[in-house]
Amino acid sequence: MIDLTALTALRAVDTHGSVVGAADALGFTPSAVSQQVKRLERQTGVPLLERVGRGVMLTRHGRHLVDAGAKVLGDLEEIESGLHRQAEAVAGHLRIVAFSTAMRGLVAPAVRALLDTHPDLTLQLSEREPWDTVDLVASGQCEIGVVHSWGDVALAIPEHVVAARVARDLADVVVHRDHPLADRTQVTPRDLVDEGWVATPEGTICRQWLTRMYDGTGRLPRIAHQSMEFDSHLAMVRAGLGIALVPRLGRQPLGEDLVAVPAVDPVPTREVLALHRRSMASSPAVAAVLTALTTGG
């Protein structure tokens, strides 16, 4: 009999391209993941992984096992959800992955009340970027993912994953109180063409949106400093090192030194989406989490 836990570990190795990456995603040690894969190889009698450079990839046998096993794991997940629905039980263990501002401003506040209401439910939270979160949900390595989608910046979501909007967030241009724009009631990208920005790195969704804002100006945003964390953006703006486009969700208080100026043409708007696999659509626990995220608790 194929060990389903070991099959999940093999699928994680495939998704992340290494045993270390799979271990990090699953909350195991690399040694534990390696042992699970070896157990599968003993059970099946065929090699499932081969080393490529510093990483690993699935053999032909491993690819067949992961692809065929995905349906088995999905069917089991659907059966379990159906049992919980029949029992009307909000129970079990769910892994929730979210981007950092949603974790601070949406997930963490909602989870406390949810756990108090449903003592048989346990949750494990972790932070990831949206593209990674989509992969984790799609591959069965978490049950619920919270992602954001800015305007027309595409976020590809597989057909077997359901996306539900749980919030809408706006971003403001944050400037130092001594900045010439601090007294404006609103700004457009044309007002900002000569400004130095504190921004997220190239390739992130937020950076893509900042670049799209400049469409029609004939310019690109001038990036003065880069950081993944919006709290760091605010610290740099507070120090007079540039301006930043910072979402309101999970944003720390600006204090006396910073001013948030609304942006228009376009208005920086992002949809906050909760993802889960279709096989979990009937799960009362998933429904309870979605409700909590939508209502803020």
mmCIF file of C-alpha atoms in Angstrom:
data_model
loop_
_atom_site.group_PDB
_atom_site.id
_atom_site.type_symbol
_atom_site.label_atom_id
_atom_site.label_comp_id
_atom_site.label_asym_id
_atom_site.label_seq_id
_atom_site.Cartn_x
_atom_site.Cartn_y
_atom_site.Cartn_z
ATOM 1 C CA MET A 1 0.000 0.000 0.000
ATOM 2 C CA ILE A 2 1.387 3.407 -0.987
ATOM 3 C CA ASP A 3 1.937 5.723 1.991
ATOM 4 C CA LEU A 4 -0.156 8.849 1.360
ATOM 5 C CA THR A 5 1.953 11.026 3.655
ATOM 6 C CA ALA A 6 5.040 9.990 1.721
ATOM 7 C CA LEU A 7 3.219 10.689 -1.551
ATOM 8 C CA THR A 8 2.477 14.204 -0.305
ATOM 9 C CA ALA A 9 6.171 14.646 0.474
ATOM 10 C CA LEU A 10 7.150 13.524 -3.024
ATOM 11 C CA ARG A 11 4.683 15.981 -4.532
ATOM 12 C CA ALA A 12 6.203 18.760 -2.415
ATOM 13 C CA VAL A 13 9.682 17.875 -3.666
ATOM 14 C CA ASP A 14 8.365 18.135 -7.217
ATOM 15 C CA THR A 15 6.801 21.545 -6.545
ATOM 16 C CA HIS A 16 9.858 23.071 -4.856
ATOM 17 C CA GLY A 17 12.614 21.316 -6.768
ATOM 18 C CA SER A 18 14.498 20.207 -3.672
ATOM 19 C CA VAL A 19 14.140 18.209 -0.486
ATOM 20 C CA VAL A 20 14.991 21.295 1.575
ATOM 21 C CA GLY A 21 12.268 23.360 -0.112
ATOM 22 C CA ALA A 22 9.726 20.593 0.398
ATOM 23 C CA ALA A 23 10.682 20.266 4.057
ATOM 24 C CA ASP A 24 10.259 23.999 4.592
ATOM 25 C CA ALA A 25 6.807 23.977 2.977
ATOM 26 C CA LEU A 26 5.607 20.916 4.896
ATOM 27 C CA GLY A 27 7.113 21.845 8.260
ATOM 28 C CA PHE A 28 9.295 18.711 8.312
ATOM 29 C CA THR A 29 13.052 18.270 8.482
ATOM 30 C CA PRO A 30 14.884 17.501 5.212
ATOM 31 C CA SER A 31 15.862 14.141 6.713
ATOM 32 C CA ALA A 32 12.191 13.286 7.328
ATOM 33 C CA VAL A 33 11.250 14.163 3.734
ATOM 34 C CA SER A 34 14.140 12.062 2.378
ATOM 35 C CA GLN A 35 13.038 9.115 4.494
ATOM 36 C CA GLN A 36 9.467 9.416 3.230
ATOM 37 C CA VAL A 37 10.626 9.401 -0.387
ATOM 38 C CA LYS A 38 12.853 6.388 0.264
ATOM 39 C CA ARG A 39 9.881 4.623 1.863
ATOM 40 C CA LEU A 40 7.899 5.224 -1.323
ATOM 41 C CA GLU A 41 10.742 3.855 -3.428
ATOM 42 C CA ARG A 42 10.818 0.700 -1.307
ATOM 43 C CA GLN A 43 7.048 0.345 -1.573
ATOM 44 C CA THR A 44 6.963 0.830 -5.349
ATOM 45 C CA GLY A 45 10.278 -0.815 -6.213
ATOM 46 C CA VAL A 46 11.297 1.947 -8.651
ATOM 47 C CA PRO A 47 13.492 5.088 -8.386
ATOM 48 C CA LEU A 48 11.391 8.223 -7.949
ATOM 49 C CA LEU A 49 13.989 11.016 -7.795
ATOM 50 C CA GLU A 50 17.197 11.809 -9.625
ATOM 51 C CA ARG A 51 19.736 14.484 -8.754
ATOM 52 C CA VAL A 52 20.162 17.417 -11.155
ATOM 53 C CA GLY A 53 22.912 19.834 -10.126
ATOM 54 C CA ARG A 54 22.130 20.934 -6.571
ATOM 55 C CA GLY A 55 18.470 20.005 -6.878
ATOM 56 C CA VAL A 56 16.408 16.959 -7.713
ATOM 57 C CA MET A 57 13.719 16.108 -10.218
ATOM 58 C CA LEU A 58 11.222 13.321 -10.603
ATOM 59 C CA THR A 59 12.084 10.267 -12.646
ATOM 60 C CA ARG A 60 9.579 9.030 -15.206
ATOM 61 C CA HIS A 61 8.183 6.729 -12.514
ATOM 62 C CA GLY A 62 8.031 9.565 -9.989
ATOM 63 C CA ARG A 63 6.146 11.783 -12.454
ATOM 64 C CA HIS A 64 3.575 9.060 -13.066
ATOM 65 C CA LEU A 65 3.112 8.509 -9.336
ATOM 66 C CA VAL A 66 2.669 12.214 -8.544
ATOM 67 C CA ASP A 67 0.273 12.828 -11.450
ATOM 68 C CA ALA A 68 -1.842 9.758 -10.724
ATOM 69 C CA GLY A 69 -1.656 10.311 -6.979
ATOM 70 C CA ALA A 70 -3.037 13.841 -7.258
ATOM 71 C CA LYS A 71 -6.452 12.429 -8.142
ATOM 72 C CA VAL A 72 -6.331 9.964 -5.244
ATOM 73 C CA LEU A 73 -5.433 12.681 -2.755
ATOM 74 C CA GLY A 74 -8.146 14.941 -4.173
ATOM 75 C CA ASP A 75 -10.753 12.189 -3.901
ATOM 76 C CA LEU A 76 -9.808 11.519 -0.280
ATOM 77 C CA GLU A 77 -9.966 15.218 0.487
ATOM 78 C CA GLU A 78 -13.449 15.398 -1.027
ATOM 79 C CA ILE A 79 -14.600 12.375 0.991
ATOM 80 C CA GLU A 80 -13.308 13.916 4.220
ATOM 81 C CA SER A 81 -15.007 17.240 3.438
ATOM 82 C CA GLY A 82 -18.267 15.412 2.771
ATOM 83 C CA LEU A 83 -18.076 13.582 6.097
ATOM 84 C CA HIS A 84 -17.524 16.858 7.943
ATOM 85 C CA ARG A 85 -20.428 18.421 6.062
ATOM 86 C CA GLN A 86 -22.758 15.586 7.043
ATOM 87 C CA ALA A 87 -21.675 15.934 10.650
ATOM 88 C CA GLU A 88 -21.871 19.745 10.373
ATOM 89 C CA ALA A 89 -18.454 19.736 12.033
ATOM 90 C CA VAL A 90 -16.044 22.643 11.804
ATOM 91 C CA ALA A 91 -13.066 20.492 12.697
ATOM 92 C CA GLY A 92 -9.719 19.275 11.489
ATOM 93 C CA HIS A 93 -6.413 20.917 10.665
ATOM 94 C CA LEU A 94 -6.066 23.585 7.977
ATOM 95 C CA ARG A 95 -2.890 25.199 6.699
ATOM 96 C CA ILE A 96 -3.380 28.829 5.679
ATOM 97 C CA VAL A 97 -0.791 30.692 3.614
ATOM 98 C CA ALA A 98 -1.072 34.451 3.090
ATOM 99 C CA PHE A 99 0.970 37.443 1.976
ATOM 100 C CA SER A 100 2.392 39.559 4.782
ATOM 101 C CA THR A 101 -0.032 42.502 4.908
ATOM 102 C CA ALA A 102 -3.021 40.162 4.760
ATOM 103 C CA MET A 103 -1.528 38.128 7.588
ATOM 104 C CA ARG A 104 -1.293 41.267 9.748
ATOM 105 C CA GLY A 105 -4.465 43.037 8.727
ATOM 106 C CA LEU A 106 -6.876 40.212 7.874
ATOM 107 C CA VAL A 107 -5.884 36.650 8.754
ATOM 108 C CA ALA A 108 -4.471 37.007 12.275
ATOM 109 C CA PRO A 109 -7.400 39.117 13.592
ATOM 110 C CA ALA A 110 -9.965 36.708 12.113
ATOM 111 C CA VAL A 111 -8.272 33.507 13.263
ATOM 112 C CA ARG A 112 -8.410 34.204 16.995
ATOM 113 C CA ALA A 113 -12.206 34.510 17.045
ATOM 114 C CA LEU A 114 -12.527 31.520 14.715
ATOM 115 C CA LEU A 115 -10.532 29.239 17.017
ATOM 116 C CA ASP A 116 -12.460 30.428 20.062
ATOM 117 C CA THR A 117 -15.734 29.580 18.307
ATOM 118 C CA HIS A 118 -14.582 26.193 16.948
ATOM 119 C CA PRO A 119 -12.329 24.432 19.498
ATOM 120 C CA ASP A 120 -12.032 21.298 17.318
ATOM 121 C CA LEU A 121 -10.401 23.308 14.520
ATOM 122 C CA THR A 122 -6.634 23.852 14.383
ATOM 123 C CA LEU A 123 -4.874 26.217 12.000
ATOM 124 C CA GLN A 124 -1.269 26.638 10.914
ATOM 125 C CA LEU A 125 -0.311 30.009 9.405
ATOM 126 C CA SER A 126 2.618 30.889 7.169
ATOM 127 C CA GLU A 127 3.579 33.743 4.846
ATOM 128 C CA ARG A 128 4.385 33.426 1.153
ATOM 129 C CA GLU A 129 4.214 35.568 -1.966
ATOM 130 C CA PRO A 130 1.009 35.137 -4.045
ATOM 131 C CA TRP A 131 2.546 33.109 -6.876
ATOM 132 C CA ASP A 132 4.062 30.664 -4.382
ATOM 133 C CA THR A 133 0.742 30.482 -2.544
ATOM 134 C CA VAL A 134 -1.129 29.522 -5.713
ATOM 135 C CA ASP A 135 1.319 26.646 -6.243
ATOM 136 C CA LEU A 136 1.011 25.498 -2.635
ATOM 137 C CA VAL A 137 -2.786 25.376 -2.794
ATOM 138 C CA ALA A 138 -2.833 23.766 -6.239
ATOM 139 C CA SER A 139 -0.374 21.052 -5.203
ATOM 140 C CA GLY A 140 -2.155 20.231 -1.931
ATOM 141 C CA GLN A 141 0.516 21.642 0.387
ATOM 142 C CA CYS A 142 -1.911 24.023 2.060
ATOM 143 C CA GLU A 143 -5.683 24.124 2.254
ATOM 144 C CA ILE A 144 -6.345 27.872 1.995
ATOM 145 C CA GLY A 145 -4.258 30.564 0.376
ATOM 146 C CA VAL A 146 -4.783 34.309 0.580
ATOM 147 C CA VAL A 147 -3.420 36.217 -2.412
ATOM 148 C CA HIS A 148 -3.806 39.627 -3.981
ATOM 149 C CA SER A 149 -4.456 40.662 -7.555
ATOM 150 C CA TRP A 150 -3.721 44.237 -8.680
ATOM 151 C CA GLY A 151 -5.882 45.640 -11.464
ATOM 152 C CA ASP A 152 -4.979 43.955 -14.734
ATOM 153 C CA VAL A 153 -1.797 42.294 -13.451
ATOM 154 C CA ALA A 154 -2.618 38.656 -14.140
ATOM 155 C CA LEU A 155 -2.500 36.004 -11.429
ATOM 156 C CA ALA A 156 -2.862 32.589 -13.038
ATOM 157 C CA ILE A 157 -5.088 30.270 -11.007
ATOM 158 C CA PRO A 158 -5.521 26.606 -12.078
ATOM 159 C CA GLU A 159 -8.996 25.315 -12.911
ATOM 160 C CA HIS A 160 -9.129 22.961 -9.922
ATOM 161 C CA VAL A 161 -8.603 25.902 -7.533
ATOM 162 C CA VAL A 162 -11.510 28.136 -6.476
ATOM 163 C CA ALA A 163 -10.945 31.851 -5.844
ATOM 164 C CA ALA A 164 -13.329 33.882 -3.668
ATOM 165 C CA ARG A 165 -12.942 37.601 -3.068
ATOM 166 C CA VAL A 166 -12.755 38.333 0.662
ATOM 167 C CA ALA A 167 -11.663 41.988 0.633
ATOM 168 C CA ARG A 168 -10.758 44.952 -1.548
ATOM 169 C CA ASP A 169 -7.754 47.061 -0.634
ATOM 170 C CA LEU A 170 -6.486 50.468 -1.745
ATOM 171 C CA ALA A 171 -2.943 51.807 -1.760
ATOM 172 C CA ASP A 172 -1.891 55.404 -1.132
ATOM 173 C CA VAL A 173 1.199 57.351 -2.075
ATOM 174 C CA VAL A 174 2.984 57.865 1.245
ATOM 175 C CA VAL A 175 5.246 60.923 1.503
ATOM 176 C CA HIS A 176 7.080 62.752 4.265
ATOM 177 C CA ARG A 177 5.076 65.574 5.825
ATOM 178 C CA ASP A 178 7.644 68.069 4.461
ATOM 179 C CA HIS A 179 7.259 66.780 0.883
ATOM 180 C CA PRO A 180 5.676 69.235 -1.620
ATOM 181 C CA LEU A 181 2.893 66.691 -2.331
ATOM 182 C CA ALA A 182 1.905 66.288 1.316
ATOM 183 C CA ASP A 183 -0.813 68.962 1.083
ATOM 184 C CA ARG A 184 -2.426 67.523 -2.064
ATOM 185 C CA THR A 185 -5.851 65.891 -1.871
ATOM 186 C CA GLN A 186 -4.847 63.446 -4.609
ATOM 187 C CA VAL A 187 -2.063 62.746 -7.086
ATOM 188 C CA THR A 188 -1.781 61.168 -10.539
ATOM 189 C CA PRO A 189 1.194 59.304 -12.028
ATOM 190 C CA ARG A 190 2.074 62.439 -14.009
ATOM 191 C CA ASP A 191 2.592 64.258 -10.711
ATOM 192 C CA LEU A 192 5.104 61.575 -9.704
ATOM 193 C CA VAL A 193 7.329 61.111 -12.766
ATOM 194 C CA ASP A 194 10.346 62.828 -11.176
ATOM 195 C CA GLU A 195 10.021 61.182 -7.755
ATOM 196 C CA GLY A 196 12.318 58.529 -6.345
ATOM 197 C CA TRP A 197 10.400 55.469 -5.190
ATOM 198 C CA VAL A 198 10.884 52.971 -2.416
ATOM 199 C CA ALA A 199 9.481 49.829 -4.025
ATOM 200 C CA THR A 200 9.331 46.058 -3.861
ATOM 201 C CA PRO A 201 11.874 44.181 -6.046
ATOM 202 C CA GLU A 202 11.505 43.592 -9.763
ATOM 203 C CA GLY A 203 9.185 40.671 -10.543
ATOM 204 C CA THR A 204 6.837 41.156 -7.595
ATOM 205 C CA ILE A 205 3.167 41.889 -8.236
ATOM 206 C CA CYS A 206 3.333 45.222 -6.393
ATOM 207 C CA ARG A 207 6.292 46.325 -8.514
ATOM 208 C CA GLN A 208 4.462 45.331 -11.687
ATOM 209 C CA TRP A 209 1.502 47.439 -10.626
ATOM 210 C CA LEU A 210 3.694 50.469 -9.885
ATOM 211 C CA THR A 211 5.165 50.158 -13.382
ATOM 212 C CA ARG A 212 1.692 49.845 -14.949
ATOM 213 C CA MET A 213 0.632 53.044 -13.190
ATOM 214 C CA TYR A 214 3.072 54.933 -15.390
ATOM 215 C CA ASP A 215 1.460 53.775 -18.647
ATOM 216 C CA GLY A 216 0.773 56.838 -20.757
ATOM 217 C CA THR A 217 3.356 59.039 -19.055
ATOM 218 C CA GLY A 218 6.198 58.045 -21.357
ATOM 219 C CA ARG A 219 8.309 57.291 -18.295
ATOM 220 C CA LEU A 220 9.064 54.475 -15.920
ATOM 221 C CA PRO A 221 9.096 54.894 -12.135
ATOM 222 C CA ARG A 222 12.532 55.816 -10.846
ATOM 223 C CA ILE A 223 13.365 53.238 -8.180
ATOM 224 C CA ALA A 224 15.643 54.663 -5.499
ATOM 225 C CA HIS A 225 15.467 51.844 -2.935
ATOM 226 C CA GLN A 226 14.014 48.329 -2.756
ATOM 227 C CA SER A 227 12.523 46.273 0.065
ATOM 228 C CA MET A 228 10.046 43.420 0.322
ATOM 229 C CA GLU A 229 8.403 44.794 3.480
ATOM 230 C CA PHE A 230 6.069 47.801 3.500
ATOM 231 C CA ASP A 231 7.097 48.567 7.072
ATOM 232 C CA SER A 232 10.596 49.138 5.694
ATOM 233 C CA HIS A 233 9.139 51.342 2.955
ATOM 234 C CA LEU A 234 7.559 53.552 5.607
ATOM 235 C CA ALA A 235 10.803 53.737 7.555
ATOM 236 C CA MET A 236 12.674 54.881 4.451
ATOM 237 C CA VAL A 237 10.033 57.474 3.585
ATOM 238 C CA ARG A 238 10.140 58.681 7.191
ATOM 239 C CA ALA A 239 13.900 59.133 6.743
ATOM 240 C CA GLY A 240 13.332 61.252 3.635
ATOM 241 C CA LEU A 241 14.719 58.677 1.203
ATOM 242 C CA GLY A 242 11.819 58.651 -1.251
ATOM 243 C CA ILE A 243 8.084 58.066 -1.587
ATOM 244 C CA ALA A 244 6.205 54.759 -1.551
ATOM 245 C CA LEU A 245 2.976 53.172 -2.722
ATOM 246 C CA VAL A 246 1.686 51.402 0.394
ATOM 247 C CA PRO A 247 -1.578 49.423 0.724
ATOM 248 C CA ARG A 248 -3.908 50.249 3.589
ATOM 249 C CA LEU A 249 -4.414 46.617 4.643
ATOM 250 C CA GLY A 250 -2.087 45.804 7.524
ATOM 251 C CA ARG A 251 -0.406 49.206 7.334
ATOM 252 C CA GLN A 252 1.121 50.461 10.565
ATOM 253 C CA PRO A 253 0.078 53.914 11.862
ATOM 254 C CA LEU A 254 1.820 56.616 9.878
ATOM 255 C CA GLY A 255 2.437 58.913 12.837
ATOM 256 C CA GLU A 256 3.185 62.606 12.563
ATOM 257 C CA ASP A 257 5.990 62.355 9.992
ATOM 258 C CA LEU A 258 4.125 60.633 7.150
ATOM 259 C CA VAL A 259 1.129 61.559 4.993
ATOM 260 C CA ALA A 260 -0.934 59.201 2.816
ATOM 261 C CA VAL A 261 -2.107 60.900 -0.397
ATOM 262 C CA PRO A 262 -4.795 59.109 -2.471
ATOM 263 C CA ALA A 263 -3.743 58.231 -6.028
ATOM 264 C CA VAL A 264 -6.055 58.462 -9.050
ATOM 265 C CA ASP A 265 -5.949 57.765 -12.788
ATOM 266 C CA PRO A 266 -5.640 54.902 -11.966
ATOM 267 C CA VAL A 267 -6.728 54.233 -8.389
ATOM 268 C CA PRO A 268 -4.350 51.554 -7.009
ATOM 269 C CA THR A 269 -6.826 48.821 -6.101
ATOM 270 C CA ARG A 270 -6.164 45.194 -5.336
ATOM 271 C CA GLU A 271 -8.552 42.323 -4.811
ATOM 272 C CA VAL A 272 -7.776 40.026 -1.883
ATOM 273 C CA LEU A 273 -8.710 36.461 -2.820
ATOM 274 C CA ALA A 274 -8.993 33.288 -0.762
ATOM 275 C CA LEU A 275 -8.093 30.117 -2.650
ATOM 276 C CA HIS A 276 -8.956 26.493 -1.987
ATOM 277 C CA ARG A 277 -9.162 23.330 -4.035
ATOM 278 C CA ARG A 278 -12.550 22.345 -5.469
ATOM 279 C CA SER A 279 -12.251 19.036 -3.650
ATOM 280 C CA MET A 280 -12.665 20.975 -0.370
ATOM 281 C CA ALA A 281 -15.689 22.991 -1.481
ATOM 282 C CA SER A 282 -18.040 21.149 0.881
ATOM 283 C CA SER A 283 -15.766 21.419 3.929
ATOM 284 C CA PRO A 284 -17.466 23.276 6.820
ATOM 285 C CA ALA A 285 -14.024 24.245 8.129
ATOM 286 C CA VAL A 286 -13.066 25.884 4.839
ATOM 287 C CA ALA A 287 -16.441 27.647 4.718
ATOM 288 C CA ALA A 288 -15.941 28.925 8.267
ATOM 289 C CA VAL A 289 -12.512 30.327 7.423
ATOM 290 C CA LEU A 290 -13.822 32.038 4.277
ATOM 291 C CA THR A 291 -16.673 33.590 6.243
ATOM 292 C CA ALA A 292 -14.285 34.801 8.936
ATOM 293 C CA LEU A 293 -11.965 36.367 6.365
ATOM 294 C CA THR A 294 -14.846 38.054 4.551
ATOM 295 C CA THR A 295 -16.424 39.490 7.698
ATOM 296 C CA GLY A 296 -13.176 40.155 9.551
ATOM 297 C CA GLY A 297 -13.994 37.573 12.159
#
